[in-house]
Amino acid sequence: MIFVLISVICSVTVAVLLKLAKQYGVETKQVIVWNYPMAVALTYFILRPEIKEISWDALPFPLYVALAVLLPGMFVFIALSIRYSGLVKTEVAQRLSLFIPLLAAFFLFHEKLQGNKLLGIGVGLLAIICSIGWRKSLPTVTLSNKGYKNTLYPLLVFIGMGIIDILFKQVALHVTIPYVSSMFIIFVMAMLIAFGLLGYFIFIEKQIFSGKAVVYGLILGAFNFCNILFYMKAHRALPENPSIVFTGMNIGVISLGALVGVLFFKERLSWLNYLGIVLSIISVLIIAYQ
């Protein structure tokens, strides 16, 4: 379980770094770009992907391209969600995104619908409504309205992270290609796309190149990689109990994220938001229970 704890801390630290970067005036879009060179380097030198032995004709390039586009795109939405909705709601939205691949498993891949999972999904939907719901007064639908963004960005994080999870599961089905090798190729493609975005930010949007963003980004990439690495190690250490890893990771991130958001960043939550956090933990427990 020490691997789960380290993964939880790294996951929440990623969100904290994005929030701190915004607070100190560092351009988060550039921070996200520099996350990928570090992720690529650590994947190559630590996980040692077997690139030379890959049959390139067998690679699922459409899946790779989709993930390479979505990964940096979702980081942008996560940063915007943290900015407008706070750390707590963003972490809850990310963790509750597990319901999208669960629904896909039932309705697209025809997995048997068990009672506990159906109940967990129902509780999770209530948790989503409570956690990222509207403010007391319904705002007009305009992108300049903070109340609208308060709901929009966590919702996009919820949907986007769920789609990414489905795509990664599809990549894992290609058993002829080692999963680590697929991860490495996807990270490299995402890095190239991110550098293209950096060029757009600087030459089209006229952003000033930020050295601080490079530092924040490299640190962010290290924690993002460690989050994935120790999550994998936890599953390998407990191969017969994946539900323990799954439950510990999701509840840990929701709980620690809420604690950090409320205590250190003084985020304000309504009683409905607190109810959403409790319901999200309950829903994870129900789904993990066999």
Coordinates of C-alpha atoms in Angstrom, one line a residue:
M1 CA 0.0 0.0 0.0
I2 CA 3.0 2.3 0.3
F3 CA 3.0 2.4 -3.6
V4 CA -0.7 3.5 -3.5
L5 CA 0.2 6.3 -1.0
I6 CA 3.1 7.6 -3.1
S7 CA 0.9 7.5 -6.2
V8 CA -1.9 9.5 -4.4
I9 CA 0.6 12.1 -3.2
C10 CA 2.1 12.5 -6.7
S11 CA -1.4 12.8 -8.3
V12 CA -2.5 15.5 -5.9
T13 CA 0.9 17.3 -6.3
V14 CA 0.4 17.6 -10.0
A15 CA -2.9 19.5 -9.4
V16 CA -1.2 21.6 -6.7
L17 CA 1.7 22.6 -9.0
L18 CA -0.8 23.8 -11.6
K19 CA -2.7 25.8 -9.0
L20 CA 0.6 27.3 -7.7
A21 CA 1.8 28.2 -11.2
K22 CA -1.4 30.1 -11.8
Q23 CA -1.2 31.9 -8.4
Y24 CA 2.4 33.0 -9.1
G25 CA 1.6 34.3 -12.6
V26 CA 3.3 31.4 -14.5
E27 CA 1.6 30.6 -17.8
T28 CA 0.0 27.2 -17.2
K29 CA -0.2 26.4 -20.9
Q30 CA 3.6 26.5 -21.2
V31 CA 3.9 24.5 -18.0
I32 CA 1.9 21.7 -19.5
V33 CA 4.1 21.7 -22.6
W34 CA 7.3 21.1 -20.6
N35 CA 5.7 18.3 -18.7
Y36 CA 6.1 16.0 -21.7
P37 CA 9.9 16.0 -22.2
M38 CA 10.4 14.9 -18.6
A39 CA 7.7 12.2 -19.0
V40 CA 9.4 10.9 -22.2
A41 CA 12.9 10.9 -20.6
L42 CA 11.8 9.1 -17.4
T43 CA 9.8 6.6 -19.4
Y44 CA 12.8 5.8 -21.6
F45 CA 15.5 5.6 -18.9
I46 CA 13.4 4.0 -16.1
L47 CA 10.8 1.8 -17.8
R48 CA 13.1 0.8 -20.7
P49 CA 10.5 0.4 -23.5
E50 CA 11.4 -2.2 -26.1
I51 CA 11.3 0.1 -29.1
K52 CA 13.7 -1.8 -31.4
E53 CA 11.6 -5.0 -31.2
I54 CA 8.3 -3.4 -32.2
S55 CA 6.5 -4.3 -35.4
W56 CA 5.6 -0.9 -36.6
D57 CA 2.9 -2.2 -39.0
A58 CA 1.0 -3.6 -36.0
L59 CA 0.8 -0.3 -34.1
P60 CA -2.7 1.1 -33.5
F61 CA -1.8 4.6 -34.8
P62 CA -5.4 6.0 -34.7
L63 CA -5.5 5.2 -30.9
Y64 CA -2.0 6.7 -30.4
V65 CA -2.9 9.9 -32.3
A66 CA -6.2 10.3 -30.3
L67 CA -4.4 9.9 -27.0
A68 CA -1.5 12.2 -28.1
V69 CA -4.1 15.0 -28.8
L70 CA -6.3 14.4 -25.8
L71 CA -3.5 14.1 -23.1
P72 CA -2.2 17.7 -23.5
G73 CA -5.7 19.0 -24.2
M74 CA -7.0 17.5 -21.0
F75 CA -4.1 19.0 -19.1
V76 CA -5.3 22.4 -20.3
F77 CA -8.9 21.7 -19.2
I78 CA -7.6 20.4 -15.8
A79 CA -5.6 23.6 -15.3
L80 CA -8.7 25.7 -16.2
S81 CA -10.9 23.6 -13.9
I82 CA -8.5 24.2 -11.0
R83 CA -8.5 27.9 -11.8
Y84 CA -12.3 28.4 -12.0
S85 CA -13.6 25.5 -9.8
G86 CA -10.8 24.7 -7.4
L87 CA -8.6 21.8 -6.6
V88 CA -11.3 19.8 -4.8
K89 CA -13.9 19.7 -7.6
T90 CA -11.3 19.0 -10.2
E91 CA -9.9 16.0 -8.3
V92 CA -13.4 14.6 -7.7
A93 CA -14.3 15.1 -11.4
Q94 CA -11.1 13.2 -12.5
R95 CA -11.8 10.3 -10.1
L96 CA -15.5 10.0 -11.0
S97 CA -14.6 9.8 -14.7
L98 CA -14.2 6.0 -14.0
F99 CA -17.9 5.8 -14.6
I100 CA -17.5 6.4 -18.3
P101 CA -15.3 3.4 -19.0
L102 CA -17.6 1.4 -16.7
L103 CA -20.6 2.3 -18.8
A104 CA -18.6 1.6 -21.9
A105 CA -17.8 -1.9 -20.6
F106 CA -21.4 -2.6 -20.1
F107 CA -23.0 -1.1 -23.2
L108 CA -20.1 -1.3 -25.8
F109 CA -18.2 -4.4 -24.7
H110 CA -21.2 -6.3 -23.3
E111 CA -19.8 -7.0 -19.8
K112 CA -22.3 -8.4 -17.4
L113 CA -24.0 -5.6 -15.4
Q114 CA -23.6 -6.5 -11.7
G115 CA -25.9 -5.1 -9.0
N116 CA -23.1 -3.5 -7.0
K117 CA -21.7 -1.7 -10.0
L118 CA -25.1 -0.4 -11.1
L119 CA -25.7 0.9 -7.6
G120 CA -22.2 2.5 -7.5
I121 CA -22.8 4.2 -10.8
G122 CA -26.1 5.6 -9.5
V123 CA -24.4 6.9 -6.4
G124 CA -21.6 8.3 -8.5
L125 CA -24.0 10.2 -10.7
L126 CA -25.4 11.9 -7.6
A127 CA -21.9 12.6 -6.4
I128 CA -21.1 14.4 -9.7
I129 CA -24.2 16.5 -9.5
C130 CA -23.4 17.5 -5.9
S131 CA -19.6 18.0 -6.4
I132 CA -19.6 20.1 -9.6
G133 CA -23.1 21.5 -9.5
W134 CA -24.2 25.0 -10.2
R135 CA -23.9 27.9 -7.8
K136 CA -26.9 29.1 -5.8
S137 CA -28.1 31.3 -8.7
L138 CA -28.1 29.8 -12.2
P139 CA -25.8 31.9 -14.4
T140 CA -26.5 32.9 -18.0
V141 CA -24.8 30.7 -20.5
T142 CA -21.8 32.7 -21.5
L143 CA -18.1 31.7 -21.5
S144 CA -17.2 34.9 -19.8
N145 CA -19.4 34.0 -16.8
K146 CA -17.3 32.4 -14.0
G147 CA -20.4 30.5 -12.8
Y148 CA -20.7 28.8 -16.1
K149 CA -17.0 27.9 -16.2
N150 CA -17.3 26.6 -12.6
T151 CA -19.4 23.8 -14.0
L152 CA -18.2 23.5 -17.6
Y153 CA -14.5 22.7 -17.0
P154 CA -15.0 20.0 -14.3
L155 CA -17.6 18.4 -16.6
L156 CA -15.1 18.5 -19.5
V157 CA -12.4 16.9 -17.2
F158 CA -14.9 14.2 -16.2
I159 CA -15.8 13.4 -19.9
G160 CA -12.3 13.7 -21.3
M161 CA -10.6 11.6 -18.6
G162 CA -13.2 8.9 -19.1
I163 CA -12.6 8.8 -22.8
I164 CA -8.8 8.7 -22.3
D165 CA -9.3 5.7 -19.9
I166 CA -11.3 3.9 -22.6
L167 CA -8.6 4.6 -25.2
F168 CA -5.8 3.3 -22.9
K169 CA -7.8 0.2 -22.3
Q170 CA -8.0 -0.3 -26.1
V171 CA -4.3 0.2 -26.4
A172 CA -3.8 -2.5 -23.7
L173 CA -5.8 -5.0 -25.8
H174 CA -3.0 -5.0 -28.4
V175 CA -1.0 -7.7 -26.5
T176 CA 1.6 -8.0 -29.3
I177 CA 2.9 -4.6 -28.3
P178 CA 4.3 -4.1 -24.8
Y179 CA 2.2 -1.6 -22.9
V180 CA 5.3 0.4 -21.8
S181 CA 6.3 0.8 -25.4
S182 CA 2.9 2.1 -26.3
M183 CA 3.1 4.5 -23.4
F184 CA 6.5 5.8 -24.6
I185 CA 5.3 6.3 -28.2
I186 CA 2.1 8.1 -27.0
F187 CA 4.2 10.4 -24.8
V188 CA 6.6 11.2 -27.6
M189 CA 3.7 12.1 -30.0
A190 CA 2.0 14.1 -27.2
M191 CA 5.3 16.0 -26.7
L192 CA 5.6 16.8 -30.4
I193 CA 2.0 18.1 -30.4
A194 CA 2.7 20.1 -27.2
F195 CA 5.8 21.7 -28.8
G196 CA 3.5 22.7 -31.8
L197 CA 1.1 24.3 -29.3
L198 CA 4.1 26.1 -27.7
G199 CA 4.9 27.6 -31.1
Y200 CA 1.3 28.7 -31.4
F201 CA 1.3 30.3 -27.9
I202 CA 4.5 32.2 -28.6
F203 CA 4.1 33.3 -32.2
I204 CA 0.3 33.6 -32.6
E205 CA -0.9 34.4 -29.1
K206 CA 2.3 36.5 -28.5
Q207 CA 3.0 34.9 -25.1
I208 CA 6.4 35.7 -23.6
F209 CA 8.6 32.6 -23.3
S210 CA 8.7 31.7 -19.6
G211 CA 11.7 30.1 -18.0
K212 CA 9.7 29.5 -14.8
A213 CA 7.2 27.5 -16.9
V214 CA 10.0 25.2 -18.0
V215 CA 11.0 24.6 -14.3
Y216 CA 7.4 24.1 -13.2
G217 CA 6.7 21.8 -16.2
L218 CA 9.7 19.6 -15.7
I219 CA 8.8 19.1 -12.0
L220 CA 5.2 18.5 -13.0
G221 CA 6.3 15.9 -15.5
A222 CA 8.4 14.1 -12.9
F223 CA 5.4 13.9 -10.5
N224 CA 3.1 12.8 -13.3
F225 CA 5.4 10.0 -14.3
C226 CA 5.8 8.9 -10.7
N227 CA 2.1 8.8 -10.3
I228 CA 1.8 6.4 -13.2
L229 CA 4.9 4.4 -12.1
F230 CA 3.9 3.7 -8.5
Y231 CA 0.3 3.0 -9.6
M232 CA 1.7 0.3 -11.9
K233 CA 3.9 -1.0 -9.1
A234 CA 1.0 -1.2 -6.7
H235 CA -0.9 -3.4 -9.1
R236 CA 2.1 -5.6 -9.5
A237 CA 2.6 -5.9 -5.8
L238 CA -1.1 -6.8 -5.3
P239 CA -1.9 -8.8 -8.4
E240 CA -4.7 -10.7 -6.7
N241 CA -6.4 -7.6 -5.2
P242 CA -6.8 -4.9 -7.9
S243 CA -9.9 -3.6 -6.2
I244 CA -7.7 -2.6 -3.2
V245 CA -5.4 -0.6 -5.4
F246 CA -8.3 1.0 -7.3
T247 CA -10.2 1.9 -4.1
G248 CA -7.2 3.2 -2.3
M249 CA -6.1 5.3 -5.2
N250 CA -9.5 6.9 -5.9
I251 CA -10.5 7.5 -2.3
G252 CA -7.0 8.7 -1.4
V253 CA -6.9 11.3 -4.2
I254 CA -10.4 12.6 -3.4
S255 CA -9.7 12.8 0.3
L256 CA -6.2 14.3 0.1
G257 CA -7.3 16.7 -2.7
A258 CA -10.2 17.9 -0.5
L259 CA -7.9 18.3 2.5
V260 CA -5.3 20.3 0.6
G261 CA -7.9 22.4 -1.2
V262 CA -9.8 23.5 1.9
L263 CA -6.8 23.8 4.3
F264 CA -4.0 25.3 2.1
F265 CA -5.9 27.1 -0.6
K266 CA -8.9 28.1 1.5
E267 CA -11.4 26.8 -1.2
R268 CA -15.0 27.3 -0.3
L269 CA -17.3 24.4 -0.5
S270 CA -21.0 24.3 0.1
W271 CA -22.7 21.5 2.1
L272 CA -23.8 20.1 -1.3
N273 CA -20.1 19.9 -2.4
Y274 CA -19.2 18.1 0.8
L275 CA -22.0 15.7 0.3
G276 CA -20.7 15.1 -3.2
I277 CA -17.2 14.2 -1.8
V278 CA -18.8 11.7 0.6
L279 CA -21.0 10.2 -2.1
S280 CA -18.0 9.8 -4.4
I281 CA -16.1 7.9 -1.8
I282 CA -19.1 5.7 -1.1
S283 CA -19.6 5.0 -4.9
V284 CA -16.0 3.9 -5.2
L285 CA -16.3 1.5 -2.3
I286 CA -19.5 0.1 -3.7
I287 CA -18.0 -0.5 -7.2
A288 CA -14.8 -2.0 -5.7
Y289 CA -16.8 -4.4 -3.4
Q290 CA -16.9 -7.9 -4.8

